[in-house]
Amino acid sequence: MQLQLPDPGLDALMASRSLQTLIANDIRHNSGWIPFSRFMELALYAPGVGYYSGGAAKLGRDGDFTTAPEMSPLFGQTIAHVVADLIGKTTPQIMEFGAGTGKLARDVLTELAAMGVAVHRYSIVELSGELRARQQQTLRGFSQVTWLDQFPAVYSGVVLGNEVLDAMPVQLVTKTAQGWRERGIGLAPKKFVYRDRPCDPALLAQIPNADALPEGYLTEVHPIALGFVRTLADMLRAGYDYTGHGGAALLIDYGFPAHEYYLPQRAEGTLMCHYRHHAHGDPFYLPGLQDITAHVDFTAIARTAVNSGLDVLSYTSQAAFLIDAGIGDLLQRIPATDRLRYLPRANELQKLTSPAEMGELFKVIALGTKVELPEKFARNDRSHRL
């Protein structure tokens, strides 16, 4: 079935064709097959033409999807109150991965300044040149903001990652009559096609009860996201060893614990593409012009963090986290009688916390070393479900 999606325009179409040629050449150079993670990596991050490294708008009304910081300043303001507590237990530094348009950073820094909390440095690790330029415009009034191209080796402070894990390339595995196989990408005349090959058993370690899943089952595994968590752990542990101060990371994304992620009825996985606010399942459609994402396996994230020397400080829904952090109190700063200001913010709060919107699908996992979250976050903690 052919997708009926908005016309990308000639320039965008030519950029996509350039990326398709680059991917096709990569497949040829690798004996006619690449893992899906390599296809996803090139589609999203190939220099100059990948989705995140090219020049097309990604976020907001003119982009392909909207994130919580884009939706409401209440999100960043609420996160700031959690950050303020954590900064008091570590050092006055914040690092954000994949900072979008910079609105989360702006809202966090603005709220912290209003609270009288000083932030000496706010570092942003950003792979997208287009988004970095937008961030620099959004944050031009904040002298403590700097940009990095990669993890520092040593860091103590607070780390933020909103919708970062879902954009990390995944590998696909499928169960066939011959057993589990890895699904990768090959070439047919004028198009990309799926091709399966024998699966490295190590890829299946993330899947509980893999042998019990039905034939035809297709799902994702997340070695790159798990590598990110290991590097994060190394950085925070080295920060503690060097400074004597701990660190914490708040990672916010959509996903499930493993026992929900790998349900028998979730037989087609969670891979999803986003193009001009249309969601669909075809990653081959206009590579470079659409986002490609997969839900997060939070059990694997937590297990990797613990095995790498971090503590799981909390795991809960976005709704519970924001409510426990005081988002309702922040809304009440606007008088209910001021309907022009209050009602839009109240609607935004509803979208952020409603189970029918972002409240339940999105989760928050807090990882750290030598720090703890305030006791109020214990009442809705779901770490036991991981």
Short mmCIF file of C-alpha atoms in Angstrom, two decimals:
data_model
loop_
_atom_site.label_atom_id
_atom_site.label_comp_id
_atom_site.label_asym_id
_atom_site.label_seq_id
_atom_site.Cartn_x
_atom_site.Cartn_y
_atom_site.Cartn_z
CA MET A 1 0.00 0.00 0.00
CA GLN A 2 1.41 3.38 -1.02
CA LEU A 3 1.59 6.01 1.70
CA GLN A 4 -0.40 9.18 1.13
CA LEU A 5 1.74 11.80 2.86
CA PRO A 6 2.50 15.51 2.21
CA ASP A 7 4.74 16.41 -0.75
CA PRO A 8 8.28 17.04 0.51
CA GLY A 9 9.24 19.58 -2.16
CA LEU A 10 12.01 19.26 -4.78
CA ASP A 11 15.00 20.26 -2.62
CA ALA A 12 14.03 17.85 0.15
CA LEU A 13 13.40 15.09 -2.36
CA MET A 14 16.86 15.58 -3.89
CA ALA A 15 18.45 15.45 -0.41
CA SER A 16 16.63 12.20 0.29
CA ARG A 17 17.83 10.73 -3.00
CA SER A 18 21.41 11.66 -2.11
CA LEU A 19 21.02 9.81 1.19
CA GLN A 20 19.46 6.81 -0.53
CA THR A 21 22.51 6.63 -2.82
CA LEU A 22 24.83 6.82 0.19
CA ILE A 23 22.96 4.00 1.95
CA ALA A 24 22.88 1.87 -1.22
CA ASN A 25 26.65 2.28 -1.62
CA ASP A 26 27.15 1.29 2.02
CA ILE A 27 25.13 -1.87 1.42
CA ARG A 28 27.20 -2.71 -1.68
CA HIS A 29 30.43 -2.15 0.25
CA ASN A 30 29.21 -4.61 2.90
CA SER A 31 28.50 -7.56 0.59
CA GLY A 32 24.87 -6.62 -0.01
CA TRP A 33 23.62 -6.51 3.61
CA ILE A 34 23.73 -4.11 6.56
CA PRO A 35 22.00 -4.45 9.94
CA PHE A 36 18.93 -2.31 10.42
CA SER A 37 20.84 -0.30 13.04
CA ARG A 38 23.28 0.83 10.33
CA PHE A 39 20.41 1.83 8.03
CA MET A 40 18.79 3.77 10.89
CA GLU A 41 22.11 5.39 11.81
CA LEU A 42 22.63 6.67 8.26
CA ALA A 43 18.99 7.71 7.82
CA LEU A 44 19.12 9.80 10.98
CA TYR A 45 22.74 10.92 11.31
CA ALA A 46 24.61 10.75 7.97
CA PRO A 47 26.52 14.07 7.77
CA GLY A 48 24.58 16.74 5.90
CA VAL A 49 21.75 14.52 4.67
CA GLY A 50 20.55 12.44 7.66
CA TYR A 51 17.34 13.44 9.40
CA TYR A 52 19.04 14.95 12.43
CA SER A 53 22.16 16.20 10.65
CA GLY A 54 20.38 17.82 7.69
CA GLY A 55 18.64 21.17 7.56
CA ALA A 56 14.94 20.33 7.72
CA ALA A 57 12.82 21.51 10.65
CA LYS A 58 12.19 18.62 13.06
CA LEU A 59 10.06 19.96 15.90
CA GLY A 60 6.92 22.00 16.41
CA ARG A 61 4.08 22.91 14.11
CA ASP A 62 6.23 22.94 10.94
CA GLY A 63 8.19 19.83 11.87
CA ASP A 64 7.38 16.16 12.20
CA PHE A 65 6.52 15.77 15.88
CA THR A 66 6.14 17.76 19.09
CA THR A 67 7.91 17.03 22.38
CA ALA A 68 6.85 17.92 25.92
CA PRO A 69 9.14 21.00 26.20
CA GLU A 70 7.68 22.29 22.91
CA MET A 71 4.18 21.72 24.25
CA SER A 72 4.44 23.67 27.51
CA PRO A 73 6.91 25.63 29.66
CA LEU A 74 5.38 23.81 32.65
CA PHE A 75 7.42 20.76 31.70
CA GLY A 76 10.81 22.46 31.97
CA GLN A 77 9.76 24.51 34.98
CA THR A 78 8.80 21.32 36.81
CA ILE A 79 12.01 19.54 35.83
CA ALA A 80 13.91 22.56 37.18
CA HIS A 81 12.61 21.91 40.69
CA VAL A 82 13.94 18.36 40.59
CA VAL A 83 17.24 19.61 39.18
CA ALA A 84 17.49 22.20 41.96
CA ASP A 85 17.32 19.49 44.60
CA LEU A 86 19.88 17.33 42.80
CA ILE A 87 22.27 20.24 42.24
CA GLY A 88 22.25 20.78 45.99
CA LYS A 89 23.62 17.24 46.39
CA THR A 90 26.21 17.36 43.59
CA THR A 91 27.67 20.26 41.57
CA PRO A 92 25.98 23.22 39.80
CA GLN A 93 26.29 21.75 36.33
CA ILE A 94 23.70 20.43 33.89
CA MET A 95 24.30 18.43 30.73
CA GLU A 96 21.53 17.81 28.21
CA PHE A 97 21.60 15.31 25.38
CA GLY A 98 19.62 16.09 22.24
CA ALA A 99 18.26 19.46 23.37
CA GLY A 100 15.76 19.96 20.53
CA THR A 101 15.11 23.65 19.93
CA GLY A 102 16.61 24.59 23.30
CA LYS A 103 13.26 25.24 24.97
CA LEU A 104 13.81 22.73 27.77
CA ALA A 105 17.17 24.32 28.58
CA ARG A 106 15.65 27.80 28.48
CA ASP A 107 12.73 26.88 30.73
CA VAL A 108 14.96 25.02 33.21
CA LEU A 109 17.52 27.83 33.42
CA THR A 110 14.84 30.53 33.68
CA GLU A 111 13.06 28.73 36.51
CA LEU A 112 16.29 27.98 38.36
CA ALA A 113 17.29 31.64 38.13
CA ALA A 114 13.90 32.65 39.55
CA MET A 115 14.52 30.22 42.43
CA GLY A 116 17.95 31.74 43.06
CA VAL A 117 19.77 28.54 42.04
CA ALA A 118 23.00 29.25 40.19
CA VAL A 119 24.09 27.00 37.31
CA HIS A 120 27.74 27.45 36.43
CA ARG A 121 27.62 25.47 33.19
CA TYR A 122 24.85 24.03 31.02
CA SER A 123 26.42 21.75 28.42
CA ILE A 124 24.47 20.50 25.41
CA VAL A 125 25.56 17.45 23.42
CA GLU A 126 23.90 17.88 20.02
CA LEU A 127 24.55 15.99 16.78
CA SER A 128 22.18 18.02 14.60
CA GLY A 129 23.68 21.15 13.08
CA GLU A 130 20.21 22.56 12.34
CA LEU A 131 19.03 22.01 15.91
CA ARG A 132 22.27 23.38 17.37
CA ALA A 133 21.72 26.60 15.39
CA ARG A 134 18.16 26.84 16.74
CA GLN A 135 19.41 26.19 20.27
CA GLN A 136 22.02 28.94 19.96
CA GLN A 137 19.27 31.36 18.93
CA THR A 138 16.92 30.26 21.74
CA LEU A 139 19.65 30.39 24.39
CA ARG A 140 21.61 33.45 23.26
CA GLY A 141 20.89 35.20 26.58
CA PHE A 142 22.37 32.41 28.72
CA SER A 143 26.14 32.77 28.96
CA GLN A 144 26.61 29.50 30.89
CA VAL A 145 25.44 27.38 27.92
CA THR A 146 28.13 25.57 25.93
CA TRP A 147 27.97 22.92 23.21
CA LEU A 148 29.84 19.62 23.09
CA ASP A 149 30.27 17.09 20.30
CA GLN A 150 30.56 14.08 22.62
CA PHE A 151 30.52 12.86 26.22
CA PRO A 152 33.23 14.29 28.46
CA ALA A 153 35.22 11.56 30.18
CA VAL A 154 34.56 13.00 33.66
CA TYR A 155 31.40 14.74 34.89
CA SER A 156 29.53 15.39 38.10
CA GLY A 157 26.19 17.15 38.10
CA VAL A 158 22.78 16.54 36.53
CA VAL A 159 22.18 14.96 33.11
CA LEU A 160 18.92 15.43 31.18
CA GLY A 161 17.73 13.40 28.20
CA ASN A 162 14.21 13.97 26.88
CA GLU A 163 13.29 11.68 23.98
CA VAL A 164 16.92 10.74 23.35
CA LEU A 165 16.91 6.96 23.82
CA ASP A 166 14.10 6.40 21.31
CA ALA A 167 16.18 7.96 18.51
CA MET A 168 19.14 5.60 19.00
CA PRO A 169 19.50 3.00 16.24
CA VAL A 170 18.05 -0.42 17.00
CA GLN A 171 18.59 -3.88 15.58
CA LEU A 172 15.70 -6.02 14.41
CA VAL A 173 15.27 -9.71 15.15
CA THR A 174 12.52 -12.05 13.97
CA LYS A 175 11.56 -15.59 14.88
CA THR A 176 11.25 -17.93 11.90
CA ALA A 177 10.71 -21.66 11.41
CA GLN A 178 14.52 -21.92 11.40
CA GLY A 179 14.85 -20.02 14.68
CA TRP A 180 15.73 -16.41 15.47
CA ARG A 181 17.25 -14.35 12.66
CA GLU A 182 18.48 -10.79 12.40
CA ARG A 183 16.57 -8.63 9.94
CA GLY A 184 18.76 -6.28 7.94
CA ILE A 185 18.66 -4.30 4.74
CA GLY A 186 19.59 -5.36 1.22
CA LEU A 187 19.03 -4.02 -2.28
CA ALA A 188 16.51 -4.85 -4.97
CA PRO A 189 16.16 -2.88 -8.22
CA LYS A 190 15.54 0.76 -7.24
CA LYS A 191 14.56 0.01 -3.64
CA PHE A 192 15.66 -1.22 -0.23
CA VAL A 193 14.36 -4.56 1.00
CA TYR A 194 14.47 -6.52 4.23
CA ARG A 195 16.76 -9.52 4.29
CA ASP A 196 17.26 -11.91 7.20
CA ARG A 197 20.42 -13.71 8.23
CA PRO A 198 21.46 -15.93 11.17
CA CYS A 199 21.18 -14.10 14.46
CA ASP A 200 23.97 -13.62 16.98
CA PRO A 201 22.57 -15.25 20.15
CA ALA A 202 23.85 -12.26 22.17
CA LEU A 203 21.16 -10.10 20.54
CA LEU A 204 18.47 -12.19 22.20
CA ALA A 205 19.76 -11.65 25.75
CA GLN A 206 17.54 -8.58 26.08
CA ILE A 207 14.35 -10.58 25.34
CA PRO A 208 12.82 -12.53 28.25
CA ASN A 209 11.52 -15.98 27.29
CA ALA A 210 12.53 -15.51 23.65
CA ASP A 211 12.01 -19.20 22.90
CA ALA A 212 8.36 -18.97 23.98
CA LEU A 213 7.47 -16.21 21.52
CA PRO A 214 5.47 -17.22 18.43
CA GLU A 215 6.88 -17.80 14.97
CA GLY A 216 6.72 -14.61 12.91
CA TYR A 217 7.44 -12.40 15.92
CA LEU A 218 9.44 -9.25 15.03
CA THR A 219 10.95 -6.90 17.58
CA GLU A 220 13.82 -4.52 18.34
CA VAL A 221 16.85 -4.85 20.56
CA HIS A 222 18.83 -1.83 21.73
CA PRO A 223 22.61 -2.35 21.96
CA ILE A 224 23.41 1.27 21.09
CA ALA A 225 21.14 2.69 23.81
CA LEU A 226 22.69 0.27 26.27
CA GLY A 227 26.14 1.41 25.19
CA PHE A 228 25.02 4.99 25.85
CA VAL A 229 24.04 4.01 29.40
CA ARG A 230 27.43 2.35 29.98
CA THR A 231 29.23 5.48 28.81
CA LEU A 232 26.97 7.62 30.99
CA ALA A 233 27.82 5.42 33.97
CA ASP A 234 31.55 5.62 33.26
CA MET A 235 31.31 9.43 33.07
CA LEU A 236 29.38 9.82 36.35
CA ARG A 237 31.53 7.32 38.26
CA ALA A 238 34.69 9.04 37.02
CA GLY A 239 33.17 12.36 38.10
CA TYR A 240 32.68 11.05 41.60
CA ASP A 241 36.18 9.61 41.75
CA TYR A 242 37.68 12.91 40.60
CA THR A 243 35.54 15.44 42.50
CA GLY A 244 33.97 13.50 45.36
CA HIS A 245 30.55 14.65 44.10
CA GLY A 246 27.95 12.27 42.71
CA GLY A 247 25.72 12.74 39.71
CA ALA A 248 22.27 11.88 38.42
CA ALA A 249 20.58 11.44 35.05
CA LEU A 250 16.89 11.94 34.28
CA LEU A 251 15.93 10.08 31.08
CA ILE A 252 12.40 10.68 29.82
CA ASP A 253 10.99 8.66 26.96
CA TYR A 254 8.19 6.42 25.77
CA GLY A 255 8.52 2.72 26.40
CA PHE A 256 7.83 -0.22 28.67
CA PRO A 257 9.50 -2.64 31.07
CA ALA A 258 10.62 -5.82 29.31
CA HIS A 259 7.64 -7.94 30.39
CA GLU A 260 5.35 -5.46 28.61
CA TYR A 261 7.69 -4.67 25.71
CA TYR A 262 8.02 -8.28 24.55
CA LEU A 263 4.41 -9.36 24.90
CA PRO A 264 3.39 -12.13 22.47
CA GLN A 265 0.70 -9.84 21.05
CA ARG A 266 3.26 -7.09 20.27
CA ALA A 267 4.31 -9.23 17.32
CA GLU A 268 5.35 -6.40 14.97
CA GLY A 269 7.56 -4.51 17.40
CA THR A 270 7.37 -0.80 18.15
CA LEU A 271 9.30 0.77 15.25
CA MET A 272 7.59 3.96 14.09
CA CYS A 273 8.29 6.77 11.62
CA HIS A 274 7.16 10.40 11.91
CA TYR A 275 6.76 12.69 8.91
CA ARG A 276 4.91 16.02 9.05
CA HIS A 277 2.91 14.89 12.10
CA HIS A 278 1.91 11.66 10.35
CA ALA A 279 2.94 8.38 12.02
CA HIS A 280 3.51 5.28 9.90
CA GLY A 281 5.63 2.13 9.85
CA ASP A 282 7.73 2.36 6.66
CA PRO A 283 11.37 3.32 7.38
CA PHE A 284 12.17 3.24 3.64
CA TYR A 285 9.87 6.19 2.91
CA LEU A 286 11.99 9.26 2.02
CA PRO A 287 15.05 8.47 4.16
CA GLY A 288 16.47 11.60 5.74
CA LEU A 289 13.12 13.42 5.75
CA GLN A 290 11.41 11.45 8.50
CA ASP A 291 12.19 10.44 12.05
CA ILE A 292 12.59 6.75 12.86
CA THR A 293 12.09 5.68 16.46
CA ALA A 294 11.50 2.67 18.68
CA HIS A 295 10.10 2.45 22.18
CA VAL A 296 12.55 2.02 25.04
CA ASP A 297 13.04 -1.22 26.97
CA PHE A 298 13.44 0.31 30.43
CA THR A 299 14.31 -3.02 32.05
CA ALA A 300 17.38 -3.29 29.82
CA ILE A 301 18.27 0.33 30.57
CA ALA A 302 18.00 -0.25 34.34
CA ARG A 303 19.88 -3.57 34.29
CA THR A 304 22.72 -2.06 32.25
CA ALA A 305 22.93 0.95 34.57
CA VAL A 306 23.16 -1.25 37.68
CA ASN A 307 25.72 -3.55 36.06
CA SER A 308 27.76 -0.44 35.21
CA GLY A 309 27.81 0.86 38.77
CA LEU A 310 24.83 3.23 38.88
CA ASP A 311 21.75 3.12 41.12
CA VAL A 312 18.19 3.23 39.83
CA LEU A 313 16.88 6.18 41.85
CA SER A 314 13.36 6.02 40.45
CA TYR A 315 11.27 4.66 37.60
CA THR A 316 7.73 5.90 37.09
CA SER A 317 5.29 7.38 34.61
CA GLN A 318 5.74 10.91 33.34
CA ALA A 319 2.43 11.84 34.95
CA ALA A 320 3.43 10.60 38.41
CA PHE A 321 6.88 12.17 38.15
CA LEU A 322 5.57 15.60 37.16
CA ILE A 323 2.81 15.55 39.78
CA ASP A 324 5.22 14.48 42.53
CA ALA A 325 7.61 17.21 41.37
CA GLY A 326 4.91 19.85 41.82
CA ILE A 327 3.55 20.67 38.37
CA GLY A 328 0.12 21.37 39.87
CA ASP A 329 1.60 23.96 42.23
CA LEU A 330 3.34 25.66 39.31
CA LEU A 331 0.04 25.92 37.44
CA GLN A 332 -1.53 27.56 40.50
CA ARG A 333 0.89 30.46 40.17
CA ILE A 334 -1.51 31.68 37.49
CA PRO A 335 -4.82 32.82 39.04
CA ALA A 336 -7.71 30.68 37.82
CA THR A 337 -9.62 33.87 37.25
CA ASP A 338 -7.08 34.86 34.58
CA ARG A 339 -8.74 32.58 32.06
CA LEU A 340 -6.69 33.68 29.04
CA ARG A 341 -3.49 32.51 30.72
CA TYR A 342 -4.78 29.79 33.02
CA LEU A 343 -6.87 27.68 30.62
CA PRO A 344 -4.13 27.09 28.00
CA ARG A 345 -1.69 26.06 30.74
CA ALA A 346 -4.28 23.78 32.33
CA ASN A 347 -4.85 22.13 28.95
CA GLU A 348 -1.10 21.67 28.54
CA LEU A 349 -0.86 20.07 31.98
CA GLN A 350 -3.64 17.69 31.02
CA LYS A 351 -1.74 16.60 27.87
CA LEU A 352 1.46 16.08 29.84
CA THR A 353 -0.18 13.98 32.56
CA SER A 354 -3.32 12.35 31.15
CA PRO A 355 -3.08 8.56 30.62
CA ALA A 356 -4.78 9.15 27.27
CA GLU A 357 -2.06 11.60 26.20
CA MET A 358 1.61 11.53 27.31
CA GLY A 359 1.14 10.76 30.98
CA GLU A 360 1.33 6.97 30.98
CA LEU A 361 3.17 6.03 27.77
CA PHE A 362 6.11 8.27 28.70
CA LYS A 363 8.28 7.12 31.60
CA VAL A 364 11.01 8.74 33.67
CA ILE A 365 13.99 6.72 34.85
CA ALA A 366 16.43 8.41 37.23
CA LEU A 367 19.91 6.92 37.43
CA GLY A 368 22.72 8.12 39.66
CA THR A 369 25.69 7.60 41.87
CA LYS A 370 26.01 8.91 45.44
CA VAL A 371 22.79 10.97 45.23
CA GLU A 372 19.12 10.35 46.03
CA LEU A 373 15.84 11.86 44.93
CA PRO A 374 13.56 13.48 47.54
CA GLU A 375 11.45 11.04 49.53
CA LYS A 376 8.24 12.24 47.84
CA PHE A 377 9.21 10.40 44.66
CA ALA A 378 9.12 7.04 46.48
CA ARG A 379 5.32 6.91 46.64
CA ASN A 380 4.88 6.32 42.89
CA ASP A 381 8.13 4.48 42.21
CA ARG A 382 7.71 1.47 39.90
CA SER A 383 11.28 0.17 39.99
CA HIS A 384 9.94 -3.16 41.25
CA ARG A 385 8.18 -3.62 37.89
CA LEU A 386 11.38 -3.47 35.87
#
